[in-house]
Amino acid sequence: MIEVTRWDGTVRIDAERIEASEVEVVVDATSLEVREGKGGAVPLLAINKSEIAKAINKALSTKKHPEIRFRSTAVTRTADGFALHGDVTITGATRPAELTVSIDIVSGQPRGTVTTTVVQSHFGVKPYSAMLGALRVRDEVEVRAEVQLP
C-alpha cells in the first residue's frame, strides 16, 4: 500500500444539476510513501520501502512531472453514490478515467470512498520489480481514497 501524504482537492456541487458538478484533485507526486506490501513471495522490509520510494520518484519522473491530477468532465449518480468521469494526468500523459464514489455514514459523519484502477503502462510507467521479480507491483493497480465529507 502506498499512501499519498500531500494533496489538494476542490469539489463544486451543483445540487440542482448533479451532472454539472466538478471535482479536481492534485497530488504531490513526491509525497507517495510505501506503507505495506501484500501477496509477495517475500515480506516487504524497510530497505525495500526505501528502494521502492526511490523507484517511484524515478518512474513518475517527479522532477519533470511533480503533480498527478484528476479533473472531472462529468458526474453521474449511481445506486451507491456517484461516478466521476474525467481525465487523469500522470507523468505528463493524460488518459480518460472513471472514479467510483460510494457514500457512507461513519460515526454520524458522511464519508466517501473513491476507487479506480490505473494501468501504469498507459502512462509510460514501468511497474516496479526487484529481486529478480520476487518483489513486484502489478501493472494494473487499484487506487483507493477515503475522504471525510463536510
Coordinates of C-alpha atoms in Angstrom, one line a residue:
M1 CA 0.0 0.0 0.0
I2 CA 1.3 3.4 -0.9
E3 CA -0.1 6.5 0.9
V4 CA -0.4 10.0 -0.6
T5 CA 0.7 12.4 2.1
R6 CA 0.3 15.8 0.3
W7 CA -2.6 16.6 -2.0
D8 CA -5.4 19.2 -2.5
G9 CA -8.8 18.9 -3.9
T10 CA -11.8 21.0 -4.9
V11 CA -15.4 19.8 -5.2
R12 CA -18.1 22.1 -6.6
I13 CA -21.5 20.5 -6.1
D14 CA -24.5 21.7 -8.2
A15 CA -27.4 20.3 -6.2
E16 CA -29.9 21.1 -8.9
R17 CA -27.9 19.5 -11.7
I18 CA -25.5 16.9 -10.2
E19 CA -24.0 16.3 -13.6
A20 CA -22.7 19.8 -13.7
S21 CA -20.7 19.3 -10.5
E22 CA -16.9 19.5 -10.7
V23 CA -14.1 17.7 -9.0
E24 CA -10.4 18.4 -9.3
V25 CA -7.6 16.7 -7.2
V26 CA -3.9 17.5 -7.4
V27 CA -1.4 15.1 -5.8
D28 CA 2.2 16.0 -5.0
A29 CA 3.9 13.1 -6.8
T30 CA 6.8 13.2 -4.4
S31 CA 4.5 12.5 -1.5
L32 CA 3.8 8.8 -2.2
E33 CA 5.0 6.8 0.8
V34 CA 5.2 3.0 1.0
R35 CA 3.2 1.7 4.0
E36 CA 2.9 -2.1 3.4
G37 CA 3.1 -4.8 0.8
K38 CA 0.9 -7.9 0.5
G39 CA 0.9 -11.1 -1.5
G40 CA 4.6 -11.1 -2.5
A41 CA 7.0 -14.0 -2.4
V42 CA 8.9 -12.4 0.4
P43 CA 7.9 -9.9 3.1
L44 CA 8.4 -6.1 2.4
L45 CA 11.3 -4.8 4.5
A46 CA 12.3 -1.2 5.4
I47 CA 15.1 -1.3 2.9
N48 CA 12.6 -2.4 0.2
K49 CA 10.3 0.5 1.1
S50 CA 13.3 2.9 0.7
E51 CA 14.2 1.4 -2.7
I52 CA 10.6 1.5 -3.8
A53 CA 10.3 5.2 -2.8
K54 CA 13.3 6.0 -5.0
A55 CA 11.9 3.9 -7.8
I56 CA 8.5 5.7 -7.6
N57 CA 10.2 9.1 -8.0
K58 CA 12.2 7.8 -10.9
A59 CA 9.3 6.0 -12.6
L60 CA 7.0 9.0 -12.2
S61 CA 9.7 11.5 -13.3
T62 CA 8.7 13.6 -10.3
K63 CA 11.4 16.3 -11.1
K64 CA 9.8 16.8 -14.5
H65 CA 6.2 16.0 -13.6
P66 CA 5.7 16.9 -9.9
E67 CA 1.9 16.5 -9.9
I68 CA -0.7 13.8 -10.6
R69 CA -4.0 15.4 -11.5
F70 CA -7.6 14.3 -11.9
R71 CA -10.2 16.7 -13.4
S72 CA -13.8 15.6 -13.8
T73 CA -15.7 16.1 -17.1
A74 CA -19.0 14.6 -16.0
V75 CA -20.6 13.3 -12.8
T76 CA -23.4 10.8 -12.7
R77 CA -25.5 9.4 -9.8
T78 CA -25.2 5.7 -9.1
A79 CA -27.1 3.4 -6.7
D80 CA -24.3 3.8 -4.1
G81 CA -23.0 7.3 -4.8
F82 CA -21.5 8.8 -7.9
A83 CA -19.4 8.0 -10.9
L84 CA -16.8 10.7 -11.8
H85 CA -15.8 10.7 -15.4
G86 CA -12.7 12.7 -16.3
D87 CA -9.1 12.9 -17.1
V88 CA -6.1 11.8 -15.1
T89 CA -2.6 13.0 -15.8
I90 CA 0.4 11.0 -14.6
T91 CA 4.0 11.7 -15.9
G92 CA 2.5 14.3 -18.3
A93 CA 0.3 11.7 -20.0
T94 CA -3.4 12.3 -19.8
R95 CA -5.9 9.5 -20.1
P96 CA -9.7 9.1 -19.5
A97 CA -10.6 7.7 -16.2
E98 CA -13.7 6.8 -14.2
L99 CA -13.8 7.0 -10.4
T100 CA -16.4 5.4 -8.3
V101 CA -17.5 7.2 -5.2
S102 CA -19.6 5.5 -2.6
I103 CA -21.0 7.4 0.3
D104 CA -21.4 6.0 3.9
I105 CA -22.2 7.5 7.3
V106 CA -19.4 6.6 9.8
S107 CA -19.9 7.8 13.4
G108 CA -22.6 10.3 12.2
Q109 CA -20.2 11.8 9.6
P110 CA -20.6 11.4 5.8
R111 CA -17.5 9.7 4.3
G112 CA -16.7 8.9 0.7
T113 CA -14.7 6.0 -0.6
V114 CA -13.2 6.7 -4.1
T115 CA -11.9 3.9 -6.2
T116 CA -10.4 3.5 -9.6
T117 CA -7.9 1.3 -11.5
V118 CA -4.8 2.7 -13.1
V119 CA -2.8 0.8 -15.6
Q120 CA 0.8 2.1 -15.1
S121 CA 2.0 1.3 -18.6
H122 CA -0.8 3.5 -20.1
F123 CA 1.1 6.5 -18.6
G124 CA 4.6 5.3 -19.6
V125 CA 5.4 3.9 -16.1
K126 CA 7.2 0.6 -15.9
P127 CA 5.8 -1.4 -12.9
Y128 CA 8.3 -1.8 -10.0
S129 CA 10.2 -5.1 -9.8
A130 CA 13.1 -6.1 -7.7
M131 CA 14.9 -9.3 -6.5
L132 CA 14.6 -10.9 -9.9
G133 CA 10.9 -10.4 -9.9
A134 CA 10.3 -11.8 -6.4
L135 CA 9.1 -8.4 -5.3
R136 CA 6.9 -6.5 -7.8
V137 CA 3.9 -4.3 -8.4
R138 CA 1.3 -5.3 -10.9
D139 CA 0.8 -3.1 -14.0
E140 CA -2.9 -2.7 -13.1
V141 CA -3.2 -1.1 -9.6
E142 CA -6.2 -0.2 -7.5
V143 CA -6.3 3.4 -6.3
R144 CA -8.5 3.9 -3.2
A145 CA -9.1 7.1 -1.2
E146 CA -11.1 7.6 2.0
V147 CA -12.4 11.2 2.4
Q148 CA -14.4 12.8 5.1
L149 CA -17.1 15.0 3.7
P150 CA -18.3 18.3 5.2

